[in-house]
PDB file of C-alpha atoms and ligand atoms in Angstrom:
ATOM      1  CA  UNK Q  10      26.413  27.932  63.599  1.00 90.00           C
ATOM      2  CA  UNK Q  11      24.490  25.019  61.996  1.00 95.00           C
ATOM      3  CA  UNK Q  12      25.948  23.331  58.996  1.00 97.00           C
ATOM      4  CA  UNK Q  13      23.714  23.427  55.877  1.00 98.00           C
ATOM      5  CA  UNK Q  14      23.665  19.242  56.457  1.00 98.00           C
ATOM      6  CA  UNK Q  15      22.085  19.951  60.346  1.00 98.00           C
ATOM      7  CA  UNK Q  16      19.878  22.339  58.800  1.00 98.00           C
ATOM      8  CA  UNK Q  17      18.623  19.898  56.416  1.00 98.00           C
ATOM      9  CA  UNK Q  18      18.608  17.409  58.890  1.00 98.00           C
ATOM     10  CA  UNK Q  19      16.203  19.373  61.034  1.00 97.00           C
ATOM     11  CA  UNK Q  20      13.964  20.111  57.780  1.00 96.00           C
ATOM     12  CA  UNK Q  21      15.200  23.960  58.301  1.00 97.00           C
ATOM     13  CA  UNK Q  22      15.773  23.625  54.319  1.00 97.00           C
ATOM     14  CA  UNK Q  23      14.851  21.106  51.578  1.00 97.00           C
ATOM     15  CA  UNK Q  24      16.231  18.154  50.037  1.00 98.00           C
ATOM     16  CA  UNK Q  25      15.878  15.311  47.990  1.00 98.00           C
ATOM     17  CA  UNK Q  26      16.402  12.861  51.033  1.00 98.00           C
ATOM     18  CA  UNK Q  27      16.604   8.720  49.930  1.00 98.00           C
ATOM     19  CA  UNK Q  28      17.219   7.524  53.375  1.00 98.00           C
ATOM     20  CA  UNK Q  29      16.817   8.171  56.982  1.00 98.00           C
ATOM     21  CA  UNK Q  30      17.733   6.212  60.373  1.00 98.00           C
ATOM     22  CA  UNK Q  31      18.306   7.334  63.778  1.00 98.00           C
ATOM     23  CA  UNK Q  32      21.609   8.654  63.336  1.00 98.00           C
ATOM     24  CA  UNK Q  33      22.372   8.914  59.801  1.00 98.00           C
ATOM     25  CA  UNK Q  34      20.398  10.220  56.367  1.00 98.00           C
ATOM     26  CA  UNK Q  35      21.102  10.166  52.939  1.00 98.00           C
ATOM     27  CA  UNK Q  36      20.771  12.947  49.819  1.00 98.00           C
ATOM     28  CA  UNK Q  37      20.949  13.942  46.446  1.00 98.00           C
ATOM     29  CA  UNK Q  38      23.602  15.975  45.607  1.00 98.00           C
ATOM     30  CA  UNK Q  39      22.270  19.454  44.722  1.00 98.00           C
ATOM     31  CA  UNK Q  40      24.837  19.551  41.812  1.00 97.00           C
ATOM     32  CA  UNK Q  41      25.406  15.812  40.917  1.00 98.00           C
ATOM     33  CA  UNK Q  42      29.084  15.440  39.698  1.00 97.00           C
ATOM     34  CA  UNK Q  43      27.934  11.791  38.270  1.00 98.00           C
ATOM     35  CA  UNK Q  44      24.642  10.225  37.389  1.00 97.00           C
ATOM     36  CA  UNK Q  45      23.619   9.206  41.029  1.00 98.00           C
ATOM     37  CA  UNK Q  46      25.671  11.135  43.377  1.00 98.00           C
ATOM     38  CA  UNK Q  47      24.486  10.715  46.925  1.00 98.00           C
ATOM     39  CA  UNK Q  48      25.805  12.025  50.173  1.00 98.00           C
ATOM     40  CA  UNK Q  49      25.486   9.807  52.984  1.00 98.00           C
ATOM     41  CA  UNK Q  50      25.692  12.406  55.852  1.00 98.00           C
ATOM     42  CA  UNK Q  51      25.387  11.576  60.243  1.00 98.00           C
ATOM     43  CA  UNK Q  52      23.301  13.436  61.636  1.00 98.00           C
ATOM     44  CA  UNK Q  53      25.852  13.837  64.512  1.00 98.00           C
ATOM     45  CA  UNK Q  54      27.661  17.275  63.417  1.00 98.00           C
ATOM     46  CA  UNK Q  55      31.428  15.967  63.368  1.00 97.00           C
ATOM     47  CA  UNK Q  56      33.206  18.888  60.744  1.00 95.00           C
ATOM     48  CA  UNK Q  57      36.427  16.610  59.256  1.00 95.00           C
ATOM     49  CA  UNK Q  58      37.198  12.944  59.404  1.00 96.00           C
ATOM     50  CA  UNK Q  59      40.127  14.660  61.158  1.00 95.00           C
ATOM     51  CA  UNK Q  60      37.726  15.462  63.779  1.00 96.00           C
ATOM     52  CA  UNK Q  61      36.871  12.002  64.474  1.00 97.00           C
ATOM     53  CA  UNK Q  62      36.797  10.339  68.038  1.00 98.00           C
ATOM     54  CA  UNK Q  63      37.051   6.786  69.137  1.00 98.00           C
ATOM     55  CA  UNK Q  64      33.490   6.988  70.026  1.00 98.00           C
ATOM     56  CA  UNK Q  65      32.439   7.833  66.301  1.00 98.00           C
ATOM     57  CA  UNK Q  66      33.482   4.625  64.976  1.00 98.00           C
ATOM     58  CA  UNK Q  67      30.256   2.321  64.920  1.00 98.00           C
ATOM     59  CA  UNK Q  68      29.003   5.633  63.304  1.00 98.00           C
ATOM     60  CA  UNK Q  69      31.298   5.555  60.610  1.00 98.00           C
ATOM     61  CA  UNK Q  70      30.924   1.737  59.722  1.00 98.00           C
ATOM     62  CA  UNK Q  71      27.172   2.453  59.553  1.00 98.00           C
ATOM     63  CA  UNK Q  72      27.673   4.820  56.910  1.00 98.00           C
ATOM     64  CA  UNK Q  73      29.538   2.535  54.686  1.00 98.00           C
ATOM     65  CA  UNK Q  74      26.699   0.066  55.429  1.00 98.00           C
ATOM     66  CA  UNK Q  75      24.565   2.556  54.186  1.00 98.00           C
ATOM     67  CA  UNK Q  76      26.397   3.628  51.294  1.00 98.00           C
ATOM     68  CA  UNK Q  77      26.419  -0.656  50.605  1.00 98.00           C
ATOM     69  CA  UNK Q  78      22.173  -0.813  50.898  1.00 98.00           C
ATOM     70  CA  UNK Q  79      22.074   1.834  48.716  1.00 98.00           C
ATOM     71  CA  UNK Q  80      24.159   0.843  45.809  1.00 98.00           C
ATOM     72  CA  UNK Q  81      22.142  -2.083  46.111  1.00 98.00           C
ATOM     73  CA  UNK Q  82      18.821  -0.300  46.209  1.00 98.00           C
ATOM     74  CA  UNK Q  83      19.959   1.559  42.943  1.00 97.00           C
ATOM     75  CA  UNK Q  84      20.999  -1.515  41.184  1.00 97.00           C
ATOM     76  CA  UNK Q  85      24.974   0.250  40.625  1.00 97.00           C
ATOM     77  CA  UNK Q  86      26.265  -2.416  43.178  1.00 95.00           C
ATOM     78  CA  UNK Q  87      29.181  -3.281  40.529  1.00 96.00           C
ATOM     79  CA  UNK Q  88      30.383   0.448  39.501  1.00 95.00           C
ATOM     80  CA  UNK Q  89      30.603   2.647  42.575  1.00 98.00           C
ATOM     81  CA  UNK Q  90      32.892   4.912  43.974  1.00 98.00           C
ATOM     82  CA  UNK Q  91      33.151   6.296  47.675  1.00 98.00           C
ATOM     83  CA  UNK Q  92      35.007   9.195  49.098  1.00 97.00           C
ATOM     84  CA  UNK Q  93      35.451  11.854  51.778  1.00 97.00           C
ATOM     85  CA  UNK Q  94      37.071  15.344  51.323  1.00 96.00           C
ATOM     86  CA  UNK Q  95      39.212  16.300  53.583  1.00 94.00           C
ATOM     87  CA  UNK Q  96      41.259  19.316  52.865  1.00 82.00           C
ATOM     88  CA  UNK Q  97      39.622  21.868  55.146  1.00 77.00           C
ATOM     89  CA  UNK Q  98      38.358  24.842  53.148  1.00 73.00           C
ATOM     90  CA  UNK Q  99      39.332  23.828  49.823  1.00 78.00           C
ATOM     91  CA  UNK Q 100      38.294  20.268  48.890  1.00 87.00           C
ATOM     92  CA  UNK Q 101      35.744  20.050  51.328  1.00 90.00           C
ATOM     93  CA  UNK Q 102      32.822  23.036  50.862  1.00 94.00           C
ATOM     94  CA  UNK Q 103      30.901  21.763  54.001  1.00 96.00           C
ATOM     95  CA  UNK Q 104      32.201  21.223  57.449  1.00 95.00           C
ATOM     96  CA  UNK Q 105      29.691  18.273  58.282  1.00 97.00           C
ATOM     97  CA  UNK Q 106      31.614  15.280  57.465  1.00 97.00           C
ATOM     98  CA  UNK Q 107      29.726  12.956  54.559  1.00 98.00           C
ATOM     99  CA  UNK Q 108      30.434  10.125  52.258  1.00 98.00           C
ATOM    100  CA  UNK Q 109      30.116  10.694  48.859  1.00 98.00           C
ATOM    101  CA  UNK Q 110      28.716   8.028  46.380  1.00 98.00           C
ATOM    102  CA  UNK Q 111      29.163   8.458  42.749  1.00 98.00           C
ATOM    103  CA  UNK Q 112      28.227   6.452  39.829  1.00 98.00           C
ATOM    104  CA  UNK Q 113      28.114   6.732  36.352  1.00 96.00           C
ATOM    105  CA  UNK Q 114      25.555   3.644  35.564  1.00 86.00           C
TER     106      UNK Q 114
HETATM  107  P1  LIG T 229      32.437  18.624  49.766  1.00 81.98           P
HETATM  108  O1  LIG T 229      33.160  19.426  48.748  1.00 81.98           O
HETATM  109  O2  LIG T 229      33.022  17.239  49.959  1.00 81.98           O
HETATM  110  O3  LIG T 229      32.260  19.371  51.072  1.00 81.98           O
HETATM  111  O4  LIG T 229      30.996  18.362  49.166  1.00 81.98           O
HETATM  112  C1  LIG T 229      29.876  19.114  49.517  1.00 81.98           C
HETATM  113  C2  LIG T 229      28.770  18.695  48.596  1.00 81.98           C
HETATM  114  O5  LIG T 229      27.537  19.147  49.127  1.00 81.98           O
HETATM  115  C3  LIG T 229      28.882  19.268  47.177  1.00 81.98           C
HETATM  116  O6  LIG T 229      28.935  18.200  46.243  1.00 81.98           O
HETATM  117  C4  LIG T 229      27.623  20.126  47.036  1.00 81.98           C
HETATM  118  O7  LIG T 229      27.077  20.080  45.742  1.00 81.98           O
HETATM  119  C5  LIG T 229      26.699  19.497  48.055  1.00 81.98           C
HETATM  120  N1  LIG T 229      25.674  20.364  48.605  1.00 81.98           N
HETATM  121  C6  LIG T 229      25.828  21.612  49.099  1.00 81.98           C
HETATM  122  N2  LIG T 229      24.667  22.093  49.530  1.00 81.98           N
HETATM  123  C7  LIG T 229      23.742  21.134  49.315  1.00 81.98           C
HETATM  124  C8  LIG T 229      22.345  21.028  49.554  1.00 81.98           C
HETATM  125  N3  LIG T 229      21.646  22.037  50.103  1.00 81.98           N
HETATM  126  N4  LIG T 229      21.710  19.890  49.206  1.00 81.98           N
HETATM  127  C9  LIG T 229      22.405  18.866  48.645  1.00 81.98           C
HETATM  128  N5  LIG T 229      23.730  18.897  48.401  1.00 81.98           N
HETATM  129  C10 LIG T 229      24.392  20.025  48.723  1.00 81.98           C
END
């Protein structure tokens, strides 16, 4: 079955998306836990960093590139913080690996 992130990603459901490229997009978290609270998400359906092959690895430097451009883009550059859950079916509500990116300024 589709994650809720691959449905999103296939416009199946709505969101507040900030950024889109070939392989990864970026959205507002439906229930911000900090002023900006993004989630920077591939579109490539991996379900926990611990499912993550050699081949994923440009994938997952892109996404802290993109996390990078758009701290920038909303001026927080200097007060950021990034993180993954991982602690299946407790920490982490949705099997679709993505990078958090919280800030309070
Ligand atoms: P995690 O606990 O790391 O799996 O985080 C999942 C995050 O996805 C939570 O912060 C949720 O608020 C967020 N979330 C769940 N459904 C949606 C949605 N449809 N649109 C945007 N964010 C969502």
């Amino acid at each position: 079955m589709a994650s809720i992130f691959t449905k999103i990603i296939n416009w199946e459901i709505p969101s507040d998306k900030i950024y889109e490229d070939s392989e990864i997009i970026a959205i507002k978290d439906i229930n911000p836990k900090a002023k900006h609270h993004i989630l920077i998400i591939p579109k490539k359906e991996i379900p926990t960093i611990n499912d993550l092959q050699e081949e994923d690895k440009n994938l997952l430097a892109n996404m802290f590139f993109v996390a990078k451009k758009i701290a920038k883009d909303l001026n927080i550059e200097e007060w950021y913080k990034l993180l993954f859950n991982v602690w299946e079916k407790w920490w982490q509500e949705v099997m679709h690996i993505h990078l958090h990116l919280l800030s309070e300024l």
